[in-house]
mmCIF file of C-alpha atoms and ligand atoms in Angstrom:
data_model
loop_
_atom_site.group_PDB
_atom_site.id
_atom_site.type_symbol
_atom_site.label_atom_id
_atom_site.label_comp_id
_atom_site.label_asym_id
_atom_site.label_seq_id
_atom_site.Cartn_x
_atom_site.Cartn_y
_atom_site.Cartn_z
ATOM 1 C CA MET A 1 -0.007 -14.325 -18.947
ATOM 2 C CA THR A 2 3.537 -13.206 -18.300
ATOM 3 C CA GLU A 3 5.400 -11.966 -15.341
ATOM 4 C CA ARG A 4 8.934 -10.845 -15.357
ATOM 5 C CA GLU A 5 11.115 -9.571 -12.641
ATOM 6 C CA GLU A 6 13.051 -6.741 -14.118
ATOM 7 C CA PRO A 7 16.708 -6.417 -13.228
ATOM 8 C CA ALA A 8 15.840 -2.943 -12.054
ATOM 9 C CA GLU A 9 18.070 -0.357 -13.593
ATOM 10 C CA HIS A 10 19.192 2.068 -10.991
ATOM 11 C CA GLY A 11 20.830 5.385 -11.059
ATOM 12 C CA PRO A 12 20.848 8.956 -12.042
ATOM 13 C CA GLU A 13 18.323 8.726 -14.869
ATOM 14 C CA HIS A 14 15.482 9.575 -12.499
ATOM 15 C CA GLU A 15 17.180 12.738 -11.462
ATOM 16 C CA GLY A 16 16.690 15.283 -14.164
ATOM 17 C CA ALA A 17 13.579 13.541 -15.428
ATOM 18 C CA ALA A 18 11.879 16.929 -15.290
ATOM 19 C CA ALA A 19 14.340 18.336 -17.791
ATOM 20 C CA GLY A 20 13.130 20.375 -20.745
ATOM 21 C CA SER A 21 12.666 17.497 -23.170
ATOM 22 C CA GLN A 22 9.751 16.096 -21.163
ATOM 23 C CA THR A 23 6.224 16.083 -22.483
ATOM 24 C CA TRP A 24 4.125 18.018 -20.038
ATOM 25 C CA PRO A 25 0.477 17.198 -19.527
ATOM 26 C CA THR A 26 -2.142 19.534 -20.859
ATOM 27 C CA CYS A 27 -5.450 20.669 -19.431
ATOM 28 C CA PRO A 28 -8.259 18.432 -20.739
ATOM 29 C CA SER A 29 -10.548 21.458 -20.885
ATOM 30 C CA CYS A 30 -8.529 24.261 -22.502
ATOM 31 C CA GLY A 31 -5.344 22.531 -23.686
ATOM 32 C CA ALA A 32 -3.032 24.770 -21.675
ATOM 33 C CA GLU A 33 0.204 23.197 -20.455
ATOM 34 C CA VAL A 34 0.027 22.361 -16.770
ATOM 35 C CA ALA A 35 2.603 21.167 -14.286
ATOM 36 C CA PRO A 36 2.362 17.518 -13.227
ATOM 37 C CA GLU A 37 1.800 18.510 -9.601
ATOM 38 C CA ASP A 38 -1.140 20.811 -10.421
ATOM 39 C CA GLY A 39 -4.589 19.664 -9.332
ATOM 40 C CA TYR A 40 -6.365 22.424 -11.253
ATOM 41 C CA CYS A 41 -5.627 24.283 -14.470
ATOM 42 C CA GLU A 42 -4.321 27.800 -13.760
ATOM 43 C CA GLU A 43 -5.767 29.044 -17.055
ATOM 44 C CA CYS A 44 -9.379 27.862 -16.833
ATOM 45 C CA GLY A 45 -9.692 26.286 -13.392
ATOM 46 C CA ALA A 46 -10.609 22.847 -14.774
ATOM 47 C CA ASP A 47 -10.110 19.811 -12.577
ATOM 48 C CA LEU A 48 -7.072 18.005 -13.959
ATOM 49 C CA LEU A 49 -8.566 14.626 -13.140
ATOM 50 C CA VAL A 50 -6.095 13.542 -10.483
ATOM 51 C CA ARG A 51 -7.894 12.230 -7.451
ATOM 52 C CA ARG A 52 -6.080 11.395 -4.253
ATOM 53 C CA SER A 53 -7.166 9.602 -1.104
ATOM 54 C CA GLU A 54 -7.594 11.903 1.866
ATOM 55 C CA PRO A 55 -4.960 11.810 4.605
ATOM 56 C CA PRO A 56 -6.137 10.782 8.093
ATOM 57 C CA ALA A 57 -8.426 13.320 9.768
ATOM 58 C CA ALA A 58 -6.935 15.752 12.261
ATOM 59 C CA ASP A 59 -9.764 15.123 14.701
ATOM 60 C CA PRO A 60 -9.182 11.904 16.675
ATOM 61 C CA GLY A 61 -12.894 11.081 16.985
ATOM 62 C CA ALA A 62 -14.716 9.264 19.780
ATOM 63 C CA CYS A 63 -13.016 7.332 22.575
ATOM 64 C CA ARG A 64 -11.964 3.737 21.859
ATOM 65 C CA ASN A 65 -13.995 2.539 24.838
ATOM 66 C CA PRO A 66 -17.394 1.544 23.400
ATOM 67 C CA GLN A 67 -19.056 2.538 26.695
ATOM 68 C CA CYS A 68 -17.623 6.053 26.435
ATOM 69 C CA SER A 69 -18.565 8.607 23.792
ATOM 70 C CA ASN A 70 -16.116 11.213 25.017
ATOM 71 C CA THR A 71 -14.020 13.053 22.416
ATOM 72 C CA SER A 72 -11.541 14.978 24.569
ATOM 73 C CA TYR A 73 -8.121 13.695 25.513
ATOM 74 C CA ALA A 74 -5.240 14.770 27.682
ATOM 75 C CA ASP A 75 -1.684 13.439 27.388
ATOM 76 C CA GLY A 76 -2.791 10.672 25.050
ATOM 77 C CA TYR A 77 -5.655 9.378 27.226
ATOM 78 C CA CYS A 78 -9.411 9.890 27.355
ATOM 79 C CA ASP A 79 -10.089 12.445 30.077
ATOM 80 C CA GLN A 80 -13.324 10.660 31.046
ATOM 81 C CA CYS A 81 -12.448 6.954 31.168
ATOM 82 C CA GLY A 82 -8.662 6.895 30.867
ATOM 83 C CA SER A 83 -8.557 4.707 27.744
ATOM 84 C CA PRO A 84 -5.720 5.413 25.326
ATOM 85 C CA ALA A 85 -6.780 8.235 23.013
ATOM 86 C CA ALA A 86 -8.520 7.405 19.764
ATOM 87 C CA ASP A 87 -6.519 7.900 16.608
ATOM 88 C CA PRO A 88 -7.965 8.574 13.123
ATOM 89 C CA ARG A 89 -5.589 5.908 11.821
ATOM 90 C CA ASP A 90 -7.305 3.265 13.957
ATOM 91 C CA ARG A 91 -9.537 2.699 10.950
ATOM 92 C CA LEU A 92 -9.091 4.319 7.551
ATOM 93 C CA GLU A 93 -11.451 3.632 4.669
ATOM 94 C CA ARG A 94 -10.803 5.262 1.325
ATOM 95 C CA ASP A 95 -12.771 4.841 -1.900
ATOM 96 C CA LEU A 96 -11.757 6.495 -5.161
ATOM 97 C CA GLY A 97 -13.966 4.281 -7.339
ATOM 98 C CA PRO A 98 -11.492 2.174 -9.345
ATOM 99 C CA VAL A 99 -9.333 1.717 -6.238
ATOM 100 C CA ALA A 100 -10.355 1.456 -2.596
ATOM 101 C CA GLY A 101 -8.815 0.279 0.643
ATOM 102 C CA VAL A 102 -9.011 -0.227 4.370
ATOM 103 C CA SER A 103 -6.320 0.160 7.008
ATOM 104 C CA ASP A 104 -7.134 -1.058 10.503
ATOM 105 C CA ARG A 105 -5.277 -1.045 13.811
ATOM 106 C CA GLY A 106 -6.305 -4.644 14.466
ATOM 107 C CA LEU A 107 -7.003 -5.942 17.941
ATOM 108 C CA ARG A 108 -3.607 -6.303 19.594
ATOM 109 C CA HIS A 109 -1.586 -3.237 18.648
ATOM 110 C CA SER A 110 -1.966 0.110 20.380
ATOM 111 C CA ARG A 111 -1.747 2.042 17.126
ATOM 112 C CA ASN A 112 -1.904 1.553 13.379
ATOM 113 C CA GLU A 113 1.616 1.633 11.967
ATOM 114 C CA ASP A 114 0.419 0.793 8.436
ATOM 115 C CA ASP A 115 -0.552 3.467 5.981
ATOM 116 C CA MET A 116 -1.900 3.679 2.456
ATOM 117 C CA ALA A 117 -2.031 6.393 -0.184
ATOM 118 C CA LEU A 118 -4.144 6.029 -3.302
ATOM 119 C CA ALA A 119 -4.647 8.041 -6.462
ATOM 120 C CA VAL A 120 -6.499 7.840 -9.726
ATOM 121 C CA ILE A 121 -4.960 9.648 -12.652
ATOM 122 C CA GLY A 122 -7.750 10.406 -15.091
ATOM 123 C CA ASP A 123 -7.410 10.449 -18.826
ATOM 124 C CA ARG A 124 -9.909 12.124 -21.112
ATOM 125 C CA ASP A 125 -9.216 9.704 -23.961
ATOM 126 C CA GLY A 126 -8.762 6.420 -22.138
ATOM 127 C CA PRO A 127 -9.131 4.511 -18.921
ATOM 128 C CA PRO A 128 -7.850 6.050 -15.688
ATOM 129 C CA THR A 129 -4.642 4.863 -14.031
ATOM 130 C CA PRO A 130 -5.151 3.861 -10.396
ATOM 131 C CA VAL A 131 -2.076 4.048 -8.176
ATOM 132 C CA ILE A 132 -1.678 2.126 -4.907
ATOM 133 C CA VAL A 133 0.866 2.568 -2.132
ATOM 134 C CA VAL A 134 0.765 0.413 1.018
ATOM 135 C CA CYS A 135 3.357 0.836 3.772
ATOM 136 C CA ASP A 136 3.989 -1.020 7.009
ATOM 137 C CA GLY A 137 6.159 0.743 9.589
ATOM 138 C CA VAL A 138 8.807 -1.572 11.061
ATOM 139 C CA SER A 139 7.739 -2.248 14.629
ATOM 140 C CA ALA A 140 11.231 -2.266 16.157
ATOM 141 C CA SER A 141 12.078 1.145 14.676
ATOM 142 C CA TYR A 142 11.436 4.582 16.163
ATOM 143 C CA LYS A 143 7.878 5.898 15.619
ATOM 144 C CA PRO A 144 7.132 3.489 12.765
ATOM 145 C CA GLU A 145 3.754 5.104 12.096
ATOM 146 C CA THR A 146 5.561 8.271 10.992
ATOM 147 C CA ALA A 147 7.814 6.295 8.640
ATOM 148 C CA SER A 148 4.912 4.561 6.911
ATOM 149 C CA ALA A 149 3.003 7.838 6.562
ATOM 150 C CA ALA A 150 5.992 9.695 5.109
ATOM 151 C CA ALA A 151 6.830 6.876 2.718
ATOM 152 C CA ALA A 152 3.267 6.454 1.468
ATOM 153 C CA LEU A 153 2.807 10.141 0.795
ATOM 154 C CA ALA A 154 6.182 10.641 -0.891
ATOM 155 C CA ALA A 155 5.747 7.587 -3.101
ATOM 156 C CA ARG A 156 2.212 8.458 -4.137
ATOM 157 C CA GLU A 157 3.182 12.017 -5.055
ATOM 158 C CA GLN A 158 6.211 10.858 -7.023
ATOM 159 C CA LEU A 159 4.117 8.314 -8.916
ATOM 160 C CA VAL A 160 1.465 10.899 -9.773
ATOM 161 C CA LEU A 161 4.107 13.397 -10.850
ATOM 162 C CA ALA A 162 6.065 10.974 -12.998
ATOM 163 C CA LEU A 163 3.078 9.275 -14.613
ATOM 164 C CA ARG A 164 1.470 12.586 -15.510
ATOM 165 C CA ARG A 165 4.762 13.619 -17.048
ATOM 166 C CA GLY A 166 4.530 10.575 -19.293
ATOM 167 C CA GLU A 167 7.280 8.519 -17.660
ATOM 168 C CA ASN A 168 6.911 4.777 -17.978
ATOM 169 C CA PRO A 169 5.501 3.053 -14.882
ATOM 170 C CA GLN A 170 8.697 1.136 -14.148
ATOM 171 C CA SER A 171 10.951 4.162 -13.893
ATOM 172 C CA ALA A 172 8.161 6.013 -12.069
ATOM 173 C CA THR A 173 8.018 3.165 -9.550
ATOM 174 C CA LEU A 174 11.776 3.089 -8.958
ATOM 175 C CA ALA A 175 11.780 6.853 -8.479
ATOM 176 C CA ALA A 176 8.881 6.558 -6.029
ATOM 177 C CA PHE A 177 10.906 4.170 -3.855
ATOM 178 C CA GLU A 178 13.867 6.531 -3.947
ATOM 179 C CA GLU A 179 11.671 9.442 -2.870
ATOM 180 C CA ALA A 180 10.042 7.401 -0.124
ATOM 181 C CA HIS A 181 13.445 6.282 1.149
ATOM 182 C CA LYS A 182 14.590 9.915 1.235
ATOM 183 C CA ALA A 183 11.420 10.978 3.055
ATOM 184 C CA VAL A 184 11.829 8.330 5.766
ATOM 185 C CA SER A 185 15.569 8.993 6.070
ATOM 186 C CA ALA A 186 14.899 12.710 6.547
ATOM 187 C CA LEU A 187 12.894 12.092 9.728
ATOM 188 C CA PRO A 188 14.938 12.590 12.884
ATOM 189 C CA PRO A 189 16.006 9.421 14.760
ATOM 190 C CA ASP A 190 15.123 8.512 18.319
ATOM 191 C CA PRO A 191 16.592 11.307 20.472
ATOM 192 C CA ALA A 192 17.372 8.722 23.162
ATOM 193 C CA ASP A 193 19.270 6.490 20.717
ATOM 194 C CA GLU A 194 20.437 8.074 17.481
ATOM 195 C CA THR A 195 21.208 4.681 15.977
ATOM 196 C CA ASN A 196 17.488 3.896 16.109
ATOM 197 C CA GLY A 197 16.156 5.468 12.923
ATOM 198 C CA ARG A 198 12.792 5.057 11.268
ATOM 199 C CA ALA A 199 11.864 2.329 8.852
ATOM 200 C CA SER A 200 8.985 1.158 6.717
ATOM 201 C CA THR A 201 8.254 -1.481 4.125
ATOM 202 C CA MET A 202 6.334 -0.541 0.985
ATOM 203 C CA VAL A 203 4.536 -1.971 -2.029
ATOM 204 C CA THR A 204 3.272 0.045 -4.975
ATOM 205 C CA VAL A 205 1.064 -0.828 -7.919
ATOM 206 C CA VAL A 206 0.437 1.175 -11.072
ATOM 207 C CA VAL A 207 -2.725 -0.287 -12.581
ATOM 208 C CA GLY A 208 -2.166 0.253 -16.282
ATOM 209 C CA ALA A 209 -4.569 -0.561 -19.097
ATOM 210 C CA ARG A 210 -2.282 -3.391 -20.302
ATOM 211 C CA GLU A 211 -0.192 -4.326 -17.311
ATOM 212 C CA LEU A 212 0.305 -4.060 -13.591
ATOM 213 C CA THR A 213 3.609 -2.560 -12.508
ATOM 214 C CA VAL A 214 4.485 -3.686 -8.998
ATOM 215 C CA GLY A 215 7.304 -2.428 -6.791
ATOM 216 C CA TRP A 216 8.231 -3.573 -3.321
ATOM 217 C CA VAL A 217 10.723 -3.457 -0.491
ATOM 218 C CA GLY A 218 10.001 -5.650 2.524
ATOM 219 C CA ASP A 219 7.192 -8.108 3.138
ATOM 220 C CA ALA A 220 3.980 -6.335 2.188
ATOM 221 C CA ARG A 221 2.509 -8.180 -0.769
ATOM 222 C CA VAL A 222 0.619 -7.786 -4.026
ATOM 223 C CA TYR A 223 -1.682 -10.505 -5.344
ATOM 224 C CA TRP A 224 -3.435 -10.963 -8.636
ATOM 225 C CA LEU A 225 -6.950 -12.269 -7.998
ATOM 226 C CA GLY A 226 -8.160 -13.341 -11.426
ATOM 227 C CA ALA A 227 -8.894 -16.621 -13.159
ATOM 228 C CA GLU A 228 -5.471 -17.865 -12.054
ATOM 229 C CA PRO A 229 -4.752 -16.161 -8.744
ATOM 230 C CA ARG A 230 -1.123 -15.620 -7.857
ATOM 231 C CA ARG A 231 1.219 -13.611 -5.717
ATOM 232 C CA LEU A 232 3.218 -11.001 -7.631
ATOM 233 C CA THR A 233 5.793 -10.172 -4.936
ATOM 234 C CA ALA A 234 8.472 -12.200 -3.122
ATOM 235 C CA ASP A 235 8.998 -11.207 0.517
ATOM 236 C CA ASP A 236 12.236 -9.483 1.477
ATOM 237 C CA SER A 237 12.195 -11.416 4.728
ATOM 238 C CA TRP A 238 14.110 -14.246 6.357
ATOM 239 C CA ALA A 239 11.311 -16.655 5.470
ATOM 240 C CA GLY A 240 11.125 -15.300 1.928
ATOM 241 C CA ARG A 241 14.851 -15.872 1.435
ATOM 242 C CA MET A 242 14.763 -19.391 2.901
ATOM 243 C CA ILE A 243 11.876 -20.295 0.590
ATOM 244 C CA SER A 244 13.402 -18.746 -2.535
ATOM 245 C CA ASP A 245 16.776 -20.415 -1.784
ATOM 246 C CA GLY A 246 15.014 -23.747 -1.524
ATOM 247 C CA THR A 247 16.451 -24.169 1.985
ATOM 248 C CA LEU A 248 13.053 -24.524 3.642
ATOM 249 C CA THR A 249 9.485 -25.121 2.571
ATOM 250 C CA GLU A 250 6.982 -22.329 3.158
ATOM 251 C CA GLU A 251 5.520 -24.258 6.069
ATOM 252 C CA GLU A 252 8.930 -24.825 7.660
ATOM 253 C CA ALA A 253 10.111 -21.268 7.113
ATOM 254 C CA PHE A 254 7.102 -19.655 8.760
ATOM 255 C CA LYS A 255 7.506 -21.783 11.880
ATOM 256 C CA SER A 256 10.740 -19.997 12.674
ATOM 257 C CA PRO A 257 10.695 -17.028 15.046
ATOM 258 C CA LEU A 258 12.905 -15.312 12.473
ATOM 259 C CA ALA A 259 10.289 -15.712 9.733
ATOM 260 C CA HIS A 260 9.137 -12.097 9.702
ATOM 261 C CA THR A 261 12.566 -10.529 10.067
ATOM 262 C CA ILE A 262 12.731 -8.205 7.089
ATOM 263 C CA LEU A 263 15.881 -7.938 5.003
ATOM 264 C CA ARG A 264 14.996 -4.712 3.235
ATOM 265 C CA TRP A 265 13.211 -1.541 4.248
ATOM 266 C CA LEU A 266 13.070 2.192 3.523
ATOM 267 C CA GLY A 267 14.971 4.497 5.846
ATOM 268 C CA PRO A 268 18.413 4.846 7.413
ATOM 269 C CA GLY A 269 20.738 1.870 7.019
ATOM 270 C CA ALA A 270 18.637 0.277 4.284
ATOM 271 C CA PRO A 271 20.434 -1.704 1.576
ATOM 272 C CA GLU A 272 21.170 0.552 -1.396
ATOM 273 C CA ASP A 273 19.720 -1.755 -4.053
ATOM 274 C CA PRO A 274 16.866 -0.451 -6.179
ATOM 275 C CA ALA A 275 13.373 -1.642 -5.328
ATOM 276 C CA ASN A 276 12.127 -4.996 -6.546
ATOM 277 C CA LEU A 277 10.087 -4.596 -9.701
ATOM 278 C CA ALA A 278 7.673 -6.908 -11.491
ATOM 279 C CA VAL A 279 5.415 -6.383 -14.466
ATOM 280 C CA PHE A 280 2.368 -8.578 -14.846
ATOM 281 C CA GLU A 281 0.066 -8.711 -17.844
ATOM 282 C CA PRO A 282 -3.336 -10.111 -16.883
ATOM 283 C CA ASP A 283 -5.107 -12.152 -19.534
ATOM 284 C CA GLY A 284 -8.593 -11.467 -18.234
ATOM 285 C CA PRO A 285 -10.452 -9.336 -15.712
ATOM 286 C CA GLY A 286 -9.692 -9.539 -12.022
ATOM 287 C CA LEU A 287 -8.682 -7.668 -8.914
ATOM 288 C CA VAL A 288 -5.274 -6.575 -7.752
ATOM 289 C CA LEU A 289 -4.751 -6.685 -3.980
ATOM 290 C CA ALA A 290 -1.984 -4.857 -2.116
ATOM 291 C CA CYS A 291 -1.794 -5.745 1.562
ATOM 292 C CA SER A 292 0.328 -5.708 4.677
ATOM 293 C CA ASP A 293 1.307 -8.878 6.533
ATOM 294 C CA GLY A 294 -1.529 -8.234 8.988
ATOM 295 C CA LEU A 295 -3.790 -9.632 6.272
ATOM 296 C CA TRP A 296 -1.628 -12.236 4.577
ATOM 297 C CA ASN A 297 -0.575 -13.805 7.902
ATOM 298 C CA TYR A 298 -4.141 -15.048 8.080
ATOM 299 C CA VAL A 299 -4.726 -15.719 4.401
ATOM 300 C CA PRO A 300 -1.407 -16.249 2.622
ATOM 301 C CA ASP A 301 -2.720 -18.215 -0.322
ATOM 302 C CA ALA A 302 -3.732 -16.418 -3.514
ATOM 303 C CA ASP A 303 -6.546 -18.881 -4.260
ATOM 304 C CA ASP A 304 -8.010 -18.376 -0.778
ATOM 305 C CA LEU A 305 -7.816 -14.600 -1.122
ATOM 306 C CA ALA A 306 -9.488 -14.780 -4.536
ATOM 307 C CA HIS A 307 -12.214 -16.960 -3.077
ATOM 308 C CA LEU A 308 -12.832 -14.539 -0.217
ATOM 309 C CA ALA A 309 -12.822 -11.518 -2.548
ATOM 310 C CA SER A 310 -15.339 -13.130 -4.877
ATOM 311 C CA GLY A 311 -18.088 -12.912 -2.257
ATOM 312 C CA GLY A 312 -20.148 -10.354 -4.167
ATOM 313 C CA PHE A 313 -19.742 -7.575 -1.649
ATOM 314 C CA GLY A 314 -20.871 -4.884 -4.070
ATOM 315 C CA GLY A 315 -17.843 -2.674 -4.371
ATOM 316 C CA LEU A 316 -14.118 -2.598 -3.858
ATOM 317 C CA LEU A 317 -14.246 -0.907 -0.467
ATOM 318 C CA ALA A 318 -16.756 -3.408 0.859
ATOM 319 C CA THR A 319 -14.612 -6.247 -0.460
ATOM 320 C CA ALA A 320 -11.455 -4.799 1.108
ATOM 321 C CA SER A 321 -13.411 -4.465 4.380
ATOM 322 C CA ALA A 322 -14.459 -8.085 4.143
ATOM 323 C CA LEU A 323 -10.843 -9.182 3.680
ATOM 324 C CA ALA A 324 -9.748 -7.089 6.662
ATOM 325 C CA ALA A 325 -12.615 -8.595 8.666
ATOM 326 C CA VAL A 326 -11.206 -12.073 8.086
ATOM 327 C CA ALA A 327 -7.951 -10.987 9.732
ATOM 328 C CA LEU A 328 -9.868 -9.329 12.583
ATOM 329 C CA GLU A 329 -11.988 -12.441 13.110
ATOM 330 C CA GLY A 330 -8.795 -14.466 13.111
ATOM 331 C CA GLY A 331 -7.382 -12.420 15.989
ATOM 332 C CA GLY A 332 -6.260 -9.137 14.430
ATOM 333 C CA HIS A 333 -2.760 -9.775 15.689
ATOM 334 C CA ASP A 334 -1.213 -7.017 13.605
ATOM 335 C CA ASN A 335 -2.278 -3.874 11.771
ATOM 336 C CA ILE A 336 -4.209 -4.780 8.624
ATOM 337 C CA THR A 337 -4.197 -2.946 5.326
ATOM 338 C CA ALA A 338 -5.998 -4.194 2.222
ATOM 339 C CA VAL A 339 -6.306 -2.171 -0.979
ATOM 340 C CA LEU A 340 -8.080 -3.404 -4.099
ATOM 341 C CA ALA A 341 -8.211 -2.156 -7.665
ATOM 342 C CA ALA A 342 -10.240 -3.641 -10.479
ATOM 343 C CA TRP A 343 -8.531 -4.643 -13.693
ATOM 344 C CA PRO A 344 -8.948 -3.530 -16.386
ATOM 345 C CA PRO A 345 -9.232 -0.071 -14.821
ATOM 346 C CA ARG A 346 -12.622 1.551 -15.279
ATOM 347 C CA ALA A 347 -13.869 5.088 -14.996
ATOM 348 C CA PRO A 348 -14.480 6.149 -11.366
ATOM 349 C CA GLU A 349 -17.779 5.230 -9.806
ATOM 350 C CA PRO A 350 -17.635 6.738 -6.331
ATOM 351 C CA GLY A 351 -20.261 5.653 -3.860
ATOM 352 C CA ALA A 352 -19.430 1.976 -3.609
ATOM 353 C CA ALA A 353 -18.633 2.824 0.013
ATOM 354 C CA GLU A 354 -22.326 3.086 0.765
ATOM 355 C CA GLN A 355 -22.924 -0.539 0.017
ATOM 356 C CA THR A 356 -22.929 -2.908 2.905
ATOM 357 C CA ALA A 357 -20.218 -5.476 3.376
ATOM 358 C CA GLU A 358 -21.359 -8.950 4.179
ATOM 359 C CA ILE A 359 -18.634 -10.175 6.390
ATOM 360 C CA ASN A 360 -17.341 -13.397 4.997
ATOM 361 C CA ALA A 361 -15.282 -14.852 7.806
ATOM 362 C CA THR A 362 -14.917 -18.341 6.417
ATOM 363 C CA PRO A 363 -11.976 -19.916 8.238
ATOM 364 C CA VAL A 364 -9.063 -20.414 5.904
ATOM 365 C CA GLU A 365 -6.451 -23.071 6.365
ATOM 366 C CA GLY A 366 -2.767 -22.396 6.228
ATOM 367 C CA THR A 367 -2.465 -19.419 8.532
ATOM 368 C CA HIS A 368 0.980 -18.722 9.842
ATOM 369 C CA LEU A 369 0.063 -17.642 13.343
HETATM 370 ZN ZN1 LIG B 1 -7.537 24.735 -18.598
HETATM 371 ZN ZN1 LIG B 2 -13.287 7.289 27.138
#
């Protein structure tokens, strides 16, 4: 089992990656060359085996008030009971088979500022490559839910594009963070205060057949939940720095009101450094979990997360739901996003969503709230 933090090489090599020397993917059905962004072969119409999670629905759905089934809103409020309007991002559940996730508003926030974007890149001759992006909009920034959405989408598309072009997962990951940063930076700032731009944190995972390639900026996390569970990311936060410096213990650091202050983000004013990168080679089967702090605040320990995820929920989506339920049972103080992929990656088996989650809300010690 090895993990190494790459001194991420930065720079212009990502630009021009589409230059003529690249190997372009071919249609698995007819062999015609296709562009990496194509979903279908222009020659024969074959599905090019890239599956993406759906964006949030346009329709907001039923009123948040459980006593009200109204679905019409005016000026952001239910026009029957006056509750704040429902939002499709209140609860997102996405299941692509080898990767599935949940994003939930939680119980205390008025909207879900987290987002996730998933993909599975199929391969006719080998296992598929699941791709995970989890973003958490920075609460103090302007319209953080737009920053997380823009970052997640831009990163996912860049990862799909680069991986289908045959780029290695590390350079694909670095390029995805650059694209996400550009996408967030391109959003207009607060018209009332132009210094207040938009900002999001982000983690990405490329679930390869031999290794997991993890990228991150900010304090969303990735965990390996296998025989020896462990965290694969180190928070870009005040607490994370104090712990890595050896200045404070984890327990001490998280008692500080500064604990969650992030030191890196995507968007205007962000430090220019390339994203953090880690490559992890599992030595046996397991799950990879990408999550926002709305989950890990309640269950920070990798062993505890592995224990909770081993509950036999009958599918990745049900297991992700069960993890999110632990945070909701604990108070749902923040937005919660939990995405799981199985390793080694297997061929898609959609339909796991239909299985019922048994909610395992075993209290876990060591919460930071
Ligand atoms: Zn074709
Ligand atoms: Zn209502």
